[in-house]
mmCIF file of C-alpha atoms in Angstrom:
data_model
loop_
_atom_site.group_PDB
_atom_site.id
_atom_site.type_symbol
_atom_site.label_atom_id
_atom_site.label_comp_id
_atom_site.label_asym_id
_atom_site.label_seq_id
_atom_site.Cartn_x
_atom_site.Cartn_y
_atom_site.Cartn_z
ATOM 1 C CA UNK A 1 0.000 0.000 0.000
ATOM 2 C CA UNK A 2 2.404 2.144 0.955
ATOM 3 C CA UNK A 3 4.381 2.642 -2.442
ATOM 4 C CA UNK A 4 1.046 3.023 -4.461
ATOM 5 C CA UNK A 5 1.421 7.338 -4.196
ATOM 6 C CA UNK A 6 5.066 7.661 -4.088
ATOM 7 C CA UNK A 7 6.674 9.259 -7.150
ATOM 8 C CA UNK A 8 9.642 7.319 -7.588
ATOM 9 C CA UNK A 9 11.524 3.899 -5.956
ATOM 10 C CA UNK A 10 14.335 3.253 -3.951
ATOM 11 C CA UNK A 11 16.163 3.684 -0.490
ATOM 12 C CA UNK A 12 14.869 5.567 2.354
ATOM 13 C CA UNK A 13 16.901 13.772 6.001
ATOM 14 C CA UNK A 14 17.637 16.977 7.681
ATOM 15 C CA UNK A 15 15.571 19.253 9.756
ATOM 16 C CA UNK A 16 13.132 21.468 7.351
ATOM 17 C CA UNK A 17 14.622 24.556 8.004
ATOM 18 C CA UNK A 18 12.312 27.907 7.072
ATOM 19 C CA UNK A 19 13.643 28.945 3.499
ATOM 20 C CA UNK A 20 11.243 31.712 2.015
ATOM 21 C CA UNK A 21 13.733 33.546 0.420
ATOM 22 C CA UNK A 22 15.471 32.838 -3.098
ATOM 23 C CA UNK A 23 16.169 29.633 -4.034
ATOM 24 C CA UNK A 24 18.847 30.651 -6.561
ATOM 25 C CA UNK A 25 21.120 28.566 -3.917
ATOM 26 C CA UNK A 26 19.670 25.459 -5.562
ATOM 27 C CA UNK A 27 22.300 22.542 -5.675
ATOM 28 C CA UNK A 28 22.162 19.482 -8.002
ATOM 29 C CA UNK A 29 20.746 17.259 -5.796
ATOM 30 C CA UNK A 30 19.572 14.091 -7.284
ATOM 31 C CA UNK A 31 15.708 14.479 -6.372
ATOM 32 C CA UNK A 32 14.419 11.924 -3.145
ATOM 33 C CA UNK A 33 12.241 9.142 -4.521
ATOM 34 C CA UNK A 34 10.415 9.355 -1.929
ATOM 35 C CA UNK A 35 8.348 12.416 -2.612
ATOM 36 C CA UNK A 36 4.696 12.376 -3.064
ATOM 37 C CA UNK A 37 1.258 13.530 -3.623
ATOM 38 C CA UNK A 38 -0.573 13.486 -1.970
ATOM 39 C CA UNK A 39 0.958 13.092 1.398
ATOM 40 C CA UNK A 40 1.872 9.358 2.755
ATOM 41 C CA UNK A 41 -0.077 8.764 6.129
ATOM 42 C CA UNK A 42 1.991 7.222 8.401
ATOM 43 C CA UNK A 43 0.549 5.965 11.333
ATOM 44 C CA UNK A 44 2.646 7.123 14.489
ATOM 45 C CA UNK A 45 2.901 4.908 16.979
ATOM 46 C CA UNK A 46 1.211 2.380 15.348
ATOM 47 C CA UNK A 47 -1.900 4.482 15.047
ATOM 48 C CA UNK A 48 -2.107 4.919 18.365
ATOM 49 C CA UNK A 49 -5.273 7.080 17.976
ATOM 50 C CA UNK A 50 -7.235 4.106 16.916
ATOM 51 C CA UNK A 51 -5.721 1.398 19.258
ATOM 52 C CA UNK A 52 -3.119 1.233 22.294
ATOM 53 C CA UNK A 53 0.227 2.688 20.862
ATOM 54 C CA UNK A 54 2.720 0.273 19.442
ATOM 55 C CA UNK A 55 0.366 -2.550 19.335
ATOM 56 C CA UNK A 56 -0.691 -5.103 15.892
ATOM 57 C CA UNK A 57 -3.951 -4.669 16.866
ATOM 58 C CA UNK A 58 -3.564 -0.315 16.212
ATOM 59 C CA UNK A 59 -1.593 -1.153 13.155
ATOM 60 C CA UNK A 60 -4.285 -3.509 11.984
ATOM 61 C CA UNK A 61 -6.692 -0.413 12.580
ATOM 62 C CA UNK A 62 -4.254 2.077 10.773
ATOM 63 C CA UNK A 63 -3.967 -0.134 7.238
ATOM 64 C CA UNK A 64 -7.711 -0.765 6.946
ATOM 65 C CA UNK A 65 -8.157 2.965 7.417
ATOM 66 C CA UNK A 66 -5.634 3.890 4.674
ATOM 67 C CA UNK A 67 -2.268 4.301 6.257
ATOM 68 C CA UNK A 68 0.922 4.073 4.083
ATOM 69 C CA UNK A 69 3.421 3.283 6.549
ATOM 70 C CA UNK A 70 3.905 2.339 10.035
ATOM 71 C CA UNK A 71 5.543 3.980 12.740
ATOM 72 C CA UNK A 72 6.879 2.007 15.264
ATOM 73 C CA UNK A 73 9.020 2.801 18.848
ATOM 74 C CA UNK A 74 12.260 0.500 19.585
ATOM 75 C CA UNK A 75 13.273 -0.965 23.088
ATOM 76 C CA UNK A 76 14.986 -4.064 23.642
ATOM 77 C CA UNK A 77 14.550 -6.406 26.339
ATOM 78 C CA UNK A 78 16.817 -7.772 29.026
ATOM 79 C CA UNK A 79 17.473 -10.823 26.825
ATOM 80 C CA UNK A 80 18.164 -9.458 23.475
ATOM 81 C CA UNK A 81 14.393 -9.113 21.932
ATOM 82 C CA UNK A 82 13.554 -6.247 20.149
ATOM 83 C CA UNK A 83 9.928 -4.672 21.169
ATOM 84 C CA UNK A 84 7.687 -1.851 20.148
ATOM 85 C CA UNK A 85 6.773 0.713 22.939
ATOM 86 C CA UNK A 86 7.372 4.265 23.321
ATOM 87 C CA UNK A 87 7.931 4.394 27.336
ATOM 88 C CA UNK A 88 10.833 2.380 29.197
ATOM 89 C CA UNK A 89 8.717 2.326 32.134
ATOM 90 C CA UNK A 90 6.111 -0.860 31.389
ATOM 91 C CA UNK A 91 3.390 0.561 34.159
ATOM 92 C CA UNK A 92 2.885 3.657 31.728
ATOM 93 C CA UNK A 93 0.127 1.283 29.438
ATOM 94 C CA UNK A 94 0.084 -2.188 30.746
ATOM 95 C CA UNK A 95 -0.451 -4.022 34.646
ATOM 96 C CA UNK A 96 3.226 -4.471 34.949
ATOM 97 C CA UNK A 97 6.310 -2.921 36.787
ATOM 98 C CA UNK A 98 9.656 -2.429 36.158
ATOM 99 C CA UNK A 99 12.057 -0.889 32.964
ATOM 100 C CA UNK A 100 11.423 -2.842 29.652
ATOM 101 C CA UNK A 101 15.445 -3.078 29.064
ATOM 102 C CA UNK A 102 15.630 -4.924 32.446
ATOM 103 C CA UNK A 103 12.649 -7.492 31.934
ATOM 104 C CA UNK A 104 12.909 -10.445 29.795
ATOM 105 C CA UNK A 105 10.191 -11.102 27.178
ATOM 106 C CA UNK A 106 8.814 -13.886 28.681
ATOM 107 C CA UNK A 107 8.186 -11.940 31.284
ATOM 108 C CA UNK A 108 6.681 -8.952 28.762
ATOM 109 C CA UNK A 109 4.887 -11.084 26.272
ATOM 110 C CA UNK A 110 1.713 -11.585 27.886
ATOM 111 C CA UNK A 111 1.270 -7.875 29.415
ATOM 112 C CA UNK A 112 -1.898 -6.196 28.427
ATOM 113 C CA UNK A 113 -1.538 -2.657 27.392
ATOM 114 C CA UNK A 114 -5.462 -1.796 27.279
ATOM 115 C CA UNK A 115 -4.293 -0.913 31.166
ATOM 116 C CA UNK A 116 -4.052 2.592 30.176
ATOM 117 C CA UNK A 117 -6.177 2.610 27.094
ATOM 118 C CA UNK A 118 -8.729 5.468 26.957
ATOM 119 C CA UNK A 119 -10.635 5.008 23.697
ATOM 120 C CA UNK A 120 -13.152 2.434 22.919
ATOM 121 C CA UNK A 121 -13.712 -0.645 25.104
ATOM 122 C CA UNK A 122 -11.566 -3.874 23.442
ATOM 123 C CA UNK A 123 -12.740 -6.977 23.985
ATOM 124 C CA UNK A 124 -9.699 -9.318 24.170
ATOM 125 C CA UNK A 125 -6.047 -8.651 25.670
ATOM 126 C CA UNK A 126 -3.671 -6.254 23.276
ATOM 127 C CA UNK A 127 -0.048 -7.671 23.955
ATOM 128 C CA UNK A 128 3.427 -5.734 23.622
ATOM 129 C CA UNK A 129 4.560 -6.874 20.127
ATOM 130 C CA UNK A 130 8.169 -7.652 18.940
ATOM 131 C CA UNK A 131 9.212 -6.263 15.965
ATOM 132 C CA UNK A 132 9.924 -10.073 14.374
ATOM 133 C CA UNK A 133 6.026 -10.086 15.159
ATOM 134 C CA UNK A 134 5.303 -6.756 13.417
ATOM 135 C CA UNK A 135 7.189 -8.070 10.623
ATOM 136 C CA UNK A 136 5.905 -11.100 10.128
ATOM 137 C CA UNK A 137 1.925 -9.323 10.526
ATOM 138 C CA UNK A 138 2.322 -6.855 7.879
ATOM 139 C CA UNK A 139 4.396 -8.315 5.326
ATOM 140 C CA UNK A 140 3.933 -5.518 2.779
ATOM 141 C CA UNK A 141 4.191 -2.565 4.584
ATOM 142 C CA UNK A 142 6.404 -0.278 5.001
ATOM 143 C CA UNK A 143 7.924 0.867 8.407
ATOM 144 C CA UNK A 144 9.291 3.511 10.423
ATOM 145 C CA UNK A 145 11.655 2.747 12.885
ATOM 146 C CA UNK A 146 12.927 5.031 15.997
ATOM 147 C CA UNK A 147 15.090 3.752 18.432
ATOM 148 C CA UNK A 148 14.142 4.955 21.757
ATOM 149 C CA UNK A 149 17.162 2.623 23.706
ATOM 150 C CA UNK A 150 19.947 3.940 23.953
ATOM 151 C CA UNK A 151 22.097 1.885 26.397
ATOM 152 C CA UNK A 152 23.257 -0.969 25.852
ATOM 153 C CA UNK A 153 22.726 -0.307 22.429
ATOM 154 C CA UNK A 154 20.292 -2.046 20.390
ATOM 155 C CA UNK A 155 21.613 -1.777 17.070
ATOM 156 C CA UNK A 156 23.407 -4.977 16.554
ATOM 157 C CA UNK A 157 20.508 -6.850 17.397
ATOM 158 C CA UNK A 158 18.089 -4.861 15.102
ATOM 159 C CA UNK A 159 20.441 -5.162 12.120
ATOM 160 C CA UNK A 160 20.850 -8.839 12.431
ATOM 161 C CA UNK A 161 16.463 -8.971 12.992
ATOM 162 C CA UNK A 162 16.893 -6.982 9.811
ATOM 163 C CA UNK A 163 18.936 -8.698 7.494
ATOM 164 C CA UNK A 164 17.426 -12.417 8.949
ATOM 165 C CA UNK A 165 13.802 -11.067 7.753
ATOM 166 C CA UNK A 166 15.138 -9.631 4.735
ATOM 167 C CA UNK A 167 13.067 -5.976 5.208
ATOM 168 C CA UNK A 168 16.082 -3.470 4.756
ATOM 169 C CA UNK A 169 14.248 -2.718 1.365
ATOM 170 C CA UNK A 170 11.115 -1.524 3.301
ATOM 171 C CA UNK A 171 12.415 0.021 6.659
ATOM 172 C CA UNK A 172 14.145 3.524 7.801
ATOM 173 C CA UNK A 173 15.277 4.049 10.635
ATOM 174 C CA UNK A 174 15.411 7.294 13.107
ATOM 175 C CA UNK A 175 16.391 8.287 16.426
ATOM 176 C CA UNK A 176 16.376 11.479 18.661
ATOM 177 C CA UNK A 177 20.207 10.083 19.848
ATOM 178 C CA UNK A 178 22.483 10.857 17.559
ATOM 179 C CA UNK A 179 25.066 7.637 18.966
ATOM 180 C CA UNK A 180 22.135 5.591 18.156
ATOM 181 C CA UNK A 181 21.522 6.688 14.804
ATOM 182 C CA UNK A 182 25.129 6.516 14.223
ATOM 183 C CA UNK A 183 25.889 2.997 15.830
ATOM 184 C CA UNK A 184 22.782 1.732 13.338
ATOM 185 C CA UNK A 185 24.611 3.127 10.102
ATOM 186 C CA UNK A 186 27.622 1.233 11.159
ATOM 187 C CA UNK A 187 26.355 -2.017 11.439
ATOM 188 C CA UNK A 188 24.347 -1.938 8.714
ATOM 189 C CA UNK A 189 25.028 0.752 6.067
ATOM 190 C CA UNK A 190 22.803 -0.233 3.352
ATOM 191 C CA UNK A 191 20.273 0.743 5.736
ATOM 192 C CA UNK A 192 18.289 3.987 5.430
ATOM 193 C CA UNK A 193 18.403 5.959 8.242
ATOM 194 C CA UNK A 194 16.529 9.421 8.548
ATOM 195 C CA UNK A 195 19.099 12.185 9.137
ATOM 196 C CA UNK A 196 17.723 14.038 11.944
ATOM 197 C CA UNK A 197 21.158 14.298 13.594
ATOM 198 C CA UNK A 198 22.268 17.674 15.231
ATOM 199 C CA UNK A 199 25.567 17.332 12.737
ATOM 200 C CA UNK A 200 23.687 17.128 9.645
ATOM 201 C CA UNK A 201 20.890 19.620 10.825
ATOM 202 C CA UNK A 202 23.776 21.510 11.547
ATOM 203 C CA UNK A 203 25.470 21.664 8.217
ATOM 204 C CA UNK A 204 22.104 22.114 6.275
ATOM 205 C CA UNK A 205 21.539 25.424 8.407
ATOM 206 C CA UNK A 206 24.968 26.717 7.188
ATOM 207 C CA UNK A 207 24.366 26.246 3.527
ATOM 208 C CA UNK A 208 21.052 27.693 3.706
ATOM 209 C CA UNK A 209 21.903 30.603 5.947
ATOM 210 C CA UNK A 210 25.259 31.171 3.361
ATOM 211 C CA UNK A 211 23.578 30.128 0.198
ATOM 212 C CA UNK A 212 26.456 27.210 0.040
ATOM 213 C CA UNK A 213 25.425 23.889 -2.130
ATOM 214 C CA UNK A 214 23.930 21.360 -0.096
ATOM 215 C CA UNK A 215 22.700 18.223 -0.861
ATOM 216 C CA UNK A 216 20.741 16.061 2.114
ATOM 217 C CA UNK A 217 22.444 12.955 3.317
ATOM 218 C CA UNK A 218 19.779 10.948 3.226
ATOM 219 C CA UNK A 219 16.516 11.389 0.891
ATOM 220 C CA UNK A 220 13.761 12.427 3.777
ATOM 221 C CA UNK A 221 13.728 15.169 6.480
ATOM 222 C CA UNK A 222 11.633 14.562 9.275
ATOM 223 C CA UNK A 223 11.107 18.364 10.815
ATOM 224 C CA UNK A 224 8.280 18.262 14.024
ATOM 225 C CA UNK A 225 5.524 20.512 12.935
ATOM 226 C CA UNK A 226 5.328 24.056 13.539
ATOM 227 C CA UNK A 227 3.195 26.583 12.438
ATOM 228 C CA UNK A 228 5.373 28.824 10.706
ATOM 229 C CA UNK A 229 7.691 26.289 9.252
ATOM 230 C CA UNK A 230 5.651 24.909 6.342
ATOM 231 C CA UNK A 231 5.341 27.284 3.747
ATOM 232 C CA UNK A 232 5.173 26.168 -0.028
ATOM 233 C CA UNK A 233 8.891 28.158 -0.448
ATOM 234 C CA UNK A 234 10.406 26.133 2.277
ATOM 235 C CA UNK A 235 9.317 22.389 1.257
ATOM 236 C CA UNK A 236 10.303 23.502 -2.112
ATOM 237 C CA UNK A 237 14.201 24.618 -0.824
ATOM 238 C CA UNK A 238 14.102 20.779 0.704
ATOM 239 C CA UNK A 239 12.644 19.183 -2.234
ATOM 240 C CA UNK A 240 15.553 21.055 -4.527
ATOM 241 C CA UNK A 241 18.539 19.804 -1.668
ATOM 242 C CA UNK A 242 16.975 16.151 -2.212
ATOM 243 C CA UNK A 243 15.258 15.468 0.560
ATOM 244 C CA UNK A 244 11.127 14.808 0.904
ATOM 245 C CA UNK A 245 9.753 15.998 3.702
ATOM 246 C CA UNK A 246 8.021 14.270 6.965
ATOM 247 C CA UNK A 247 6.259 15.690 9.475
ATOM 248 C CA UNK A 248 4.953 15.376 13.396
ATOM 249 C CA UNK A 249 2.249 14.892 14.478
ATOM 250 C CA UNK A 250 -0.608 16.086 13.331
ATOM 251 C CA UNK A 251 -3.949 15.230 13.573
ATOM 252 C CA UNK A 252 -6.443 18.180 12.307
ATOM 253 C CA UNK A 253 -7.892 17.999 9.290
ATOM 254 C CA UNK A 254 -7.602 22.297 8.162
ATOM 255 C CA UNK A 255 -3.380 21.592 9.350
ATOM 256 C CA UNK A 256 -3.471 18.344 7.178
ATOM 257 C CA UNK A 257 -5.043 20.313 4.173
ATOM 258 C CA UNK A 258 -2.523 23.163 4.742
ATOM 259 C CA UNK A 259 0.102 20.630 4.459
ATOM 260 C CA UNK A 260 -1.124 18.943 1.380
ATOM 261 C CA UNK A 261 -1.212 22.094 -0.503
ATOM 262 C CA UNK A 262 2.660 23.505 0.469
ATOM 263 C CA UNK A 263 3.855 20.110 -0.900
ATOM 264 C CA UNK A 264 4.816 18.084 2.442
ATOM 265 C CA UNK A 265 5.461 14.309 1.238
ATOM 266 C CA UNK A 266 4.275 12.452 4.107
ATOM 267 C CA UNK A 267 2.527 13.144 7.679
ATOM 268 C CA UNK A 268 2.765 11.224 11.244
ATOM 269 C CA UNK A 269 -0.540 10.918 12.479
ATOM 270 C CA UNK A 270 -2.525 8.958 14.941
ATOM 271 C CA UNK A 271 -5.765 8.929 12.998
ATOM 272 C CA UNK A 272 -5.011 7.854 9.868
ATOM 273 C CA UNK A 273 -8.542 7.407 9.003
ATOM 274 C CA UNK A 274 -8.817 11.174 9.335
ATOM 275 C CA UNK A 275 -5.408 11.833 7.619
ATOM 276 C CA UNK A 276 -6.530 9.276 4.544
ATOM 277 C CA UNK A 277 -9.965 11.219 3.998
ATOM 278 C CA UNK A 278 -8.329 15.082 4.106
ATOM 279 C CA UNK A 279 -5.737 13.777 1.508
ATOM 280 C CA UNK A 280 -8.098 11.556 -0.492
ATOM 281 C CA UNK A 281 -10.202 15.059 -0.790
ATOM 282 C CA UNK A 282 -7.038 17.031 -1.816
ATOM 283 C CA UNK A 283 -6.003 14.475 -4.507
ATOM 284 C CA UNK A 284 -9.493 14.563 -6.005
ATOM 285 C CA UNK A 285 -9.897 18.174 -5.934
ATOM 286 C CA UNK A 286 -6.643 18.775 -7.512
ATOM 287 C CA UNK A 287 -7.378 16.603 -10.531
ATOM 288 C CA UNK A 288 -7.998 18.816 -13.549
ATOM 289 C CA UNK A 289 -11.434 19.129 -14.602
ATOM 290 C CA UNK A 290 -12.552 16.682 -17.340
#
């Protein structure tokens, strides 16, 4: 699903920084193939707006609504298994105690995180998935990876999960740790890792501030959103230094709109049933008429 709207193919950036002046500084970049219009939905956390956060059964939720990609949280447990969840602490969404990194998974596998769950009532128990599980339940689609662990490091253990399952080709991987994001590229450098780094951020800043060619490292920027950083003039400065552009996390449907129209590529949301129908409308009313 997720490749159906993208305008190109190949591997999975920088910080969007606000560009509205001239773009005369334009450097041959080659462009990212992984623009597109309209916007990917990615679900973030899973979709956690339609399920418990990190969970199959929220992903489940997210691709029958329309989402493009997944977004999923990394922590790994006291004997080596790699897990989605956003929070070390395992009493923030399920009935048990203790850090996640310190707990082995068979003592994690059968938590249920409806503990903390504040949307509709679920019937049965929502377990703590491992990302071999996520894997293996959505064999298609593509994921988002951020690495929330960072010590001991994880990313031995999630490059060898990688290359076993043979899903390089349909993962990137981020981090707000630069040493994370780092240690990743180094055990596995064919993978695609999204160059939110304070170095690279850094560097883009200076050519745009000087006017200096720049091209991004890596094909997507994933910028939070902010209100004033969004304008058509500044996704079109990261589209020309080869980089599409992600954003977080948004959820109303005027924002969504805005974003369609100033050319974002893709948009972290946790209702990506509300996401799918704002850029479903955008697509159809930007057809030309018949």
């Amino acid at each position: 699903m997720w490749c159906r709207r993208l305008l190109g193919l190949g591997l999975v950036g920088a910080v969007l920084g606000g560009c509205s002046s001239s773009r005369a500084d334009t450097a041959p970049c080659p462009p990212s193939p992984f623009r597109s219009t309209p916007p990917l939905v990615i679900a973030h956390g899973g979709g956690e707006g339609l399920g418990p956060s990190n969970t199959i059964l929220a992903m489940q939720r997210s691709i029958d609504a329309g989402a493009d990609i997944l977004d999923a949280d990394l922590w790994m447990t006291a004997d080596g298994v790699i897990v989605a969840r956003h929070d070390r602490d395992l009493a923030t969404t399920t009935e048990g105690h203790g850090n996640i990194d310190e707990t082995s998974w068979a003592d994690i596998e059968h938590l249920d995180t409806r503990a903390r769950w504040t949307g509709a009532a679920i019937s049965e128990p929502v377990r703590i998935p491992s990302l071999e599980q996520i894997i293996a339940a959505f064999p298609d689609a593509m994921l988002s990876l951020e690495i929330k662990q960072t010590s001991p490091s994880l990313a031995r253990a999630l490059c060898d999960l990688i290359r076993s399952t043979d899903v390089a080709s349909r993962v990137y991987l981020s981090s707000n740790d630069d040493a994370a994001v780092y240690a990743a590229q180094s055990e596995c450098p064919a993978l695609t890792t999204i160059t939110t780094t304070y170095r690279d951020v850094a560097a883009m800043r200076d050519a745009r501030d000087n006017g200096t060619p720049w091209c991004a490292p890596s094909p997507i920027g994933q910028p939070p959103y902010r209100e004033d950083r969004f304008a058509a003039d500044d996704v079109a400065w990261s589209h020309d230094h080869g980089m599409a552009i992600y954003t977080w996390t948004v959820d109303d449907p005027l924002v969504l709109r805005q974003l369609a129209e100033a050319g974002v590529d893709g948009v972290y949301t946790t209702r990506p049933d509300i996401a799918r129908q704002v850029f479903d409308e955008f697509s159809q009313s930007s057809q030309p008429a018949p």
